[in-house]
Amino acid sequence: MGVGDWSVLLSAALAAGWVDAVVGGGGLILLPALLLVTPAATTQQTILATNKLAAVAGTSAAVVTFARKVPLRWRLMAPAGMLAAAGSACGAAVVGLIDKDLFVPIVLVVLVGVAILVTARPTVGVVIGEPPTRRRITVVVITAAVAIGFYDGILGPGTGTFLIIAFATLLGTEFVRSAAMAKVINLGSNLGALAFFSLTVDVLWALGFAMAAANVAGSVVGSRMALARGAGFVRVVLLVVVVALVIRLGWQQFG
């Protein structure tokens, strides 16, 4: 790859880190860039693995930044992150056995539903709901970690977005706290997929580490902006990213 190719990928990694820290969906930016720029001989699994290497660095930085400002229930979130890692590794293990074309239409329907929900209910994620019971919190966080972690290993785009929506709608948490919780789960799912891929396929380590540095920079800026500007800002970015995901996946499926 030439200097221009590296510039494209590092810029994409920077932008992906910012988007991922705020509302998730950074894969919408980075994966297409990798598919476009990397040599044709590069396998899809290698591209996914290299993307996960960059994503692990970015989500780690976001977790640290959010954790300094947003109190998190680590006795629940840490085990949930490990379950997400296990779920994601399982998803990565079976990715070659499942027709991804079956998943894209389902994801499109869910994303359209998310856009309608956030538009029709402007208080979701902006106004804090009544505190849920400890049991409800545990059930929602663990279920989301396993199910969405598995999805992250198989397909990936919008993982953070789905987590934020799940926590905001099912637990009544505002978007900034939901984003902080989502980053912990997403870090686990990224680590799980990366661990599996690193043992089974080639990873472009030099490129991955370079993109990781750019991804961290974007992630730190994005998480700080989310903390500073609050839930209303996150809500707007969420809607933009959901619409972009629908367009991107729709083009992939029907274009």
CSV table of C-alpha atoms in Angstrom, one decimal:
chain,number,residue,atom,x,y,z
A,1,MET,CA,0.0,0.0,0.0
A,2,GLY,CA,1.1,3.5,-0.8
A,3,VAL,CA,1.2,6.7,1.3
A,4,GLY,CA,-2.3,7.6,0.0
A,5,ASP,CA,-3.7,4.3,1.1
A,6,TRP,CA,-2.2,4.7,4.6
A,7,SER,CA,-3.6,8.2,4.9
A,8,VAL,CA,-7.1,7.0,3.9
A,9,LEU,CA,-7.0,4.2,6.5
A,10,LEU,CA,-5.6,6.3,9.3
A,11,SER,CA,-8.2,9.0,8.7
A,12,ALA,CA,-10.9,6.4,8.6
A,13,ALA,CA,-9.7,4.9,11.9
A,14,LEU,CA,-9.7,8.4,13.5
A,15,ALA,CA,-13.3,9.1,12.4
A,16,ALA,CA,-14.4,5.6,13.4
A,17,GLY,CA,-13.0,6.0,16.9
A,18,TRP,CA,-14.9,9.3,17.3
A,19,VAL,CA,-18.2,7.8,16.1
A,20,ASP,CA,-17.8,4.6,18.1
A,21,ALA,CA,-17.1,6.4,21.3
A,22,VAL,CA,-20.3,8.5,21.0
A,23,VAL,CA,-22.9,6.1,19.7
A,24,GLY,CA,-21.1,3.0,18.2
A,25,GLY,CA,-21.1,2.1,14.5
A,26,GLY,CA,-17.4,2.9,13.9
A,27,GLY,CA,-17.2,-0.2,11.8
A,28,LEU,CA,-19.5,1.5,9.3
A,29,ILE,CA,-16.5,3.7,8.5
A,30,LEU,CA,-13.4,1.5,9.0
A,31,LEU,CA,-14.5,-1.8,7.5
A,32,PRO,CA,-15.5,-0.3,4.0
A,33,ALA,CA,-12.2,1.6,4.0
A,34,LEU,CA,-10.2,-1.6,4.7
A,35,LEU,CA,-12.1,-3.5,2.0
A,36,LEU,CA,-11.5,-0.7,-0.5
A,37,VAL,CA,-7.8,-0.1,0.2
A,38,THR,CA,-6.2,-3.5,1.2
A,39,PRO,CA,-4.9,-5.7,-1.5
A,40,ALA,CA,-7.5,-8.0,-3.3
A,41,ALA,CA,-5.7,-11.1,-2.0
A,42,THR,CA,-6.4,-10.1,1.6
A,43,THR,CA,-9.1,-12.5,3.0
A,44,GLN,CA,-12.2,-11.2,4.7
A,45,GLN,CA,-11.2,-12.8,8.0
A,46,THR,CA,-7.9,-11.0,7.9
A,47,ILE,CA,-9.7,-7.7,7.3
A,48,LEU,CA,-12.1,-8.4,10.2
A,49,ALA,CA,-9.2,-9.3,12.5
A,50,THR,CA,-7.2,-6.2,11.6
A,51,ASN,CA,-10.3,-4.0,12.2
A,52,LYS,CA,-10.8,-5.7,15.6
A,53,LEU,CA,-7.2,-4.8,16.6
A,54,ALA,CA,-7.9,-1.1,16.0
A,55,ALA,CA,-11.3,-1.3,17.7
A,56,VAL,CA,-9.9,-2.9,20.8
A,57,ALA,CA,-7.6,0.1,21.3
A,58,GLY,CA,-10.3,2.6,20.7
A,59,THR,CA,-12.9,1.0,23.0
A,60,SER,CA,-10.3,0.6,25.7
A,61,ALA,CA,-9.6,4.4,25.6
A,62,ALA,CA,-13.3,5.1,25.6
A,63,VAL,CA,-13.8,2.9,28.7
A,64,VAL,CA,-11.1,4.7,30.6
A,65,THR,CA,-12.4,8.2,29.6
A,66,PHE,CA,-16.0,7.4,30.5
A,67,ALA,CA,-15.1,5.5,33.7
A,68,ARG,CA,-13.5,8.7,35.1
A,69,LYS,CA,-16.7,10.6,34.9
A,70,VAL,CA,-19.6,8.0,34.9
A,71,PRO,CA,-20.0,5.6,37.8
A,72,LEU,CA,-20.2,2.0,36.6
A,73,ARG,CA,-21.3,-1.1,38.4
A,74,TRP,CA,-18.1,-3.0,37.9
A,75,ARG,CA,-19.2,-6.1,39.8
A,76,LEU,CA,-21.8,-6.5,37.0
A,77,MET,CA,-20.1,-4.8,34.0
A,78,ALA,CA,-16.8,-6.7,34.3
A,79,PRO,CA,-18.4,-10.2,34.2
A,80,ALA,CA,-20.8,-9.0,31.4
A,81,GLY,CA,-17.7,-7.9,29.4
A,82,MET,CA,-16.2,-11.3,29.8
A,83,LEU,CA,-19.5,-12.9,28.7
A,84,ALA,CA,-19.5,-10.6,25.6
A,85,ALA,CA,-16.0,-11.8,24.8
A,86,ALA,CA,-17.1,-15.4,25.0
A,87,GLY,CA,-20.2,-14.7,22.9
A,88,SER,CA,-18.2,-12.8,20.3
A,89,ALA,CA,-15.6,-15.6,20.0
A,90,CYS,CA,-18.4,-18.1,19.4
A,91,GLY,CA,-19.8,-15.8,16.7
A,92,ALA,CA,-16.4,-15.5,15.1
A,93,ALA,CA,-16.1,-19.3,15.2
A,94,VAL,CA,-19.3,-19.9,13.3
A,95,VAL,CA,-19.1,-17.0,10.9
A,96,GLY,CA,-18.0,-19.3,8.1
A,97,LEU,CA,-21.0,-21.6,8.6
A,98,ILE,CA,-23.7,-19.0,8.4
A,99,ASP,CA,-25.0,-17.1,5.4
A,100,LYS,CA,-24.5,-13.4,6.3
A,101,ASP,CA,-27.2,-12.5,3.8
A,102,LEU,CA,-29.7,-13.8,6.3
A,103,PHE,CA,-28.6,-11.4,8.9
A,104,VAL,CA,-28.5,-8.1,6.9
A,105,PRO,CA,-32.3,-7.9,6.3
A,106,ILE,CA,-32.9,-8.6,10.0
A,107,VAL,CA,-30.4,-5.9,11.1
A,108,LEU,CA,-32.0,-3.4,8.7
A,109,VAL,CA,-35.4,-4.0,10.2
A,110,VAL,CA,-34.0,-3.5,13.7
A,111,LEU,CA,-32.2,-0.3,12.8
A,112,VAL,CA,-35.3,1.2,11.1
A,113,GLY,CA,-37.2,0.3,14.3
A,114,VAL,CA,-34.5,2.1,16.4
A,115,ALA,CA,-34.7,5.2,14.2
A,116,ILE,CA,-38.5,5.3,14.6
A,117,LEU,CA,-38.3,4.7,18.3
A,118,VAL,CA,-35.7,7.5,19.0
A,119,THR,CA,-37.7,9.9,16.7
A,120,ALA,CA,-41.1,9.1,18.1
A,121,ARG,CA,-40.0,9.0,21.8
A,122,PRO,CA,-37.6,12.0,22.2
A,123,THR,CA,-37.3,11.4,25.9
A,124,VAL,CA,-35.6,8.0,25.5
A,125,GLY,CA,-32.0,8.3,26.6
A,126,VAL,CA,-32.5,12.0,27.3
A,127,VAL,CA,-34.8,11.9,30.4
A,128,ILE,CA,-33.9,9.4,33.0
A,129,GLY,CA,-36.6,6.9,33.7
A,130,GLU,CA,-37.6,5.3,37.0
A,131,PRO,CA,-34.7,3.3,38.5
A,132,PRO,CA,-35.0,-0.3,37.5
A,133,THR,CA,-34.7,-3.2,40.0
A,134,ARG,CA,-31.3,-4.8,40.5
A,135,ARG,CA,-32.6,-8.0,39.0
A,136,ARG,CA,-33.8,-6.2,35.8
A,137,ILE,CA,-30.5,-4.5,35.4
A,138,THR,CA,-28.6,-7.8,35.7
A,139,VAL,CA,-30.9,-9.6,33.3
A,140,VAL,CA,-30.8,-6.8,30.6
A,141,VAL,CA,-27.0,-6.3,30.9
A,142,ILE,CA,-26.1,-10.0,30.8
A,143,THR,CA,-28.6,-10.8,27.9
A,144,ALA,CA,-27.4,-7.9,25.9
A,145,ALA,CA,-23.7,-8.9,26.5
A,146,VAL,CA,-24.2,-12.4,25.2
A,147,ALA,CA,-26.6,-11.8,22.4
A,148,ILE,CA,-25.1,-8.6,21.0
A,149,GLY,CA,-21.6,-9.9,21.6
A,150,PHE,CA,-22.4,-13.0,19.5
A,151,TYR,CA,-23.7,-10.6,16.8
A,152,ASP,CA,-20.4,-8.6,16.9
A,153,GLY,CA,-18.4,-11.8,16.2
A,154,ILE,CA,-20.6,-12.7,13.2
A,155,LEU,CA,-21.3,-9.4,11.6
A,156,GLY,CA,-20.4,-6.4,13.7
A,157,PRO,CA,-21.7,-3.0,12.4
A,158,GLY,CA,-23.8,-1.2,14.9
A,159,THR,CA,-22.9,-3.3,17.9
A,160,GLY,CA,-22.4,-0.2,20.2
A,161,THR,CA,-25.5,1.4,18.8
A,162,PHE,CA,-27.6,-1.7,19.7
A,163,LEU,CA,-26.1,-1.8,23.2
A,164,ILE,CA,-26.9,1.9,23.8
A,165,ILE,CA,-30.5,1.5,22.6
A,166,ALA,CA,-31.0,-1.6,24.7
A,167,PHE,CA,-29.8,0.1,27.9
A,168,ALA,CA,-31.7,3.4,27.2
A,169,THR,CA,-35.0,1.7,26.4
A,170,LEU,CA,-35.0,-1.3,28.8
A,171,LEU,CA,-33.3,0.3,31.8
A,172,GLY,CA,-34.3,4.0,31.3
A,173,THR,CA,-30.6,5.2,31.5
A,174,GLU,CA,-29.7,8.4,29.7
A,175,PHE,CA,-27.6,8.1,26.6
A,176,VAL,CA,-24.2,9.1,28.1
A,177,ARG,CA,-24.5,6.4,30.8
A,178,SER,CA,-25.7,4.0,28.2
A,179,ALA,CA,-22.7,4.8,26.1
A,180,ALA,CA,-20.4,4.2,29.0
A,181,MET,CA,-21.9,0.8,29.7
A,182,ALA,CA,-21.9,-0.1,26.1
A,183,LYS,CA,-18.2,0.6,25.8
A,184,VAL,CA,-17.4,-2.0,28.5
A,185,ILE,CA,-19.5,-4.6,26.7
A,186,ASN,CA,-18.1,-3.7,23.3
A,187,LEU,CA,-14.5,-3.9,24.6
A,188,GLY,CA,-15.2,-7.5,25.7
A,189,SER,CA,-16.8,-8.4,22.4
A,190,ASN,CA,-13.9,-6.9,20.4
A,191,LEU,CA,-11.3,-8.8,22.6
A,192,GLY,CA,-13.2,-12.0,22.1
A,193,ALA,CA,-13.3,-11.8,18.3
A,194,LEU,CA,-9.7,-10.6,18.1
A,195,ALA,CA,-8.5,-13.5,20.3
A,196,PHE,CA,-10.2,-16.0,18.0
A,197,PHE,CA,-9.1,-14.4,14.8
A,198,SER,CA,-5.5,-14.0,16.0
A,199,LEU,CA,-5.3,-17.8,16.6
A,200,THR,CA,-6.9,-18.8,13.3
A,201,VAL,CA,-6.0,-16.2,10.6
A,202,ASP,CA,-3.3,-13.8,9.7
A,203,VAL,CA,-3.5,-10.3,11.2
A,204,LEU,CA,-2.0,-7.2,9.5
A,205,TRP,CA,-0.3,-6.2,12.8
A,206,ALA,CA,1.7,-3.2,11.6
A,207,LEU,CA,-1.4,-1.7,9.9
A,208,GLY,CA,-3.6,-2.7,12.8
A,209,PHE,CA,-1.4,-1.0,15.4
A,210,ALA,CA,-1.1,2.2,13.3
A,211,MET,CA,-4.9,2.3,13.0
A,212,ALA,CA,-5.2,1.6,16.7
A,213,ALA,CA,-3.3,4.8,17.5
A,214,ALA,CA,-5.6,6.8,15.3
A,215,ASN,CA,-8.6,5.1,16.7
A,216,VAL,CA,-7.6,5.9,20.2
A,217,ALA,CA,-7.2,9.6,19.4
A,218,GLY,CA,-10.7,9.7,17.8
A,219,SER,CA,-12.2,7.7,20.7
A,220,VAL,CA,-10.8,10.0,23.4
A,221,VAL,CA,-12.1,13.1,21.6
A,222,GLY,CA,-15.5,11.5,21.0
A,223,SER,CA,-16.1,10.3,24.5
A,224,ARG,CA,-15.0,13.7,25.9
A,225,MET,CA,-17.5,15.5,23.6
A,226,ALA,CA,-20.3,13.1,24.6
A,227,LEU,CA,-19.6,13.8,28.3
A,228,ALA,CA,-19.4,17.6,27.7
A,229,ARG,CA,-22.4,18.0,25.5
A,230,GLY,CA,-24.7,15.5,27.1
A,231,ALA,CA,-27.6,13.2,26.1
A,232,GLY,CA,-29.1,15.6,23.5
A,233,PHE,CA,-25.9,15.6,21.5
A,234,VAL,CA,-25.6,11.8,21.6
A,235,ARG,CA,-29.2,11.5,20.5
A,236,VAL,CA,-28.6,13.5,17.4
A,237,VAL,CA,-25.5,11.6,16.5
A,238,LEU,CA,-27.2,8.4,17.2
A,239,LEU,CA,-30.0,9.2,14.7
A,240,VAL,CA,-27.4,10.2,12.0
A,241,VAL,CA,-25.4,7.0,12.5
A,242,VAL,CA,-28.5,4.7,12.5
A,243,VAL,CA,-29.6,6.3,9.2
A,244,ALA,CA,-26.1,5.9,7.8
A,245,LEU,CA,-26.1,2.2,8.9
A,246,VAL,CA,-29.4,1.6,7.2
A,247,ILE,CA,-28.2,3.1,3.9
A,248,ARG,CA,-24.8,1.3,4.1
A,249,LEU,CA,-26.3,-2.1,4.8
A,250,GLY,CA,-29.2,-1.6,2.4
A,251,TRP,CA,-26.7,-0.8,-0.4
A,252,GLN,CA,-24.7,-3.8,0.6
A,253,GLN,CA,-27.8,-6.0,0.4
A,254,PHE,CA,-29.8,-4.6,-2.5
A,255,GLY,CA,-27.4,-2.3,-4.4
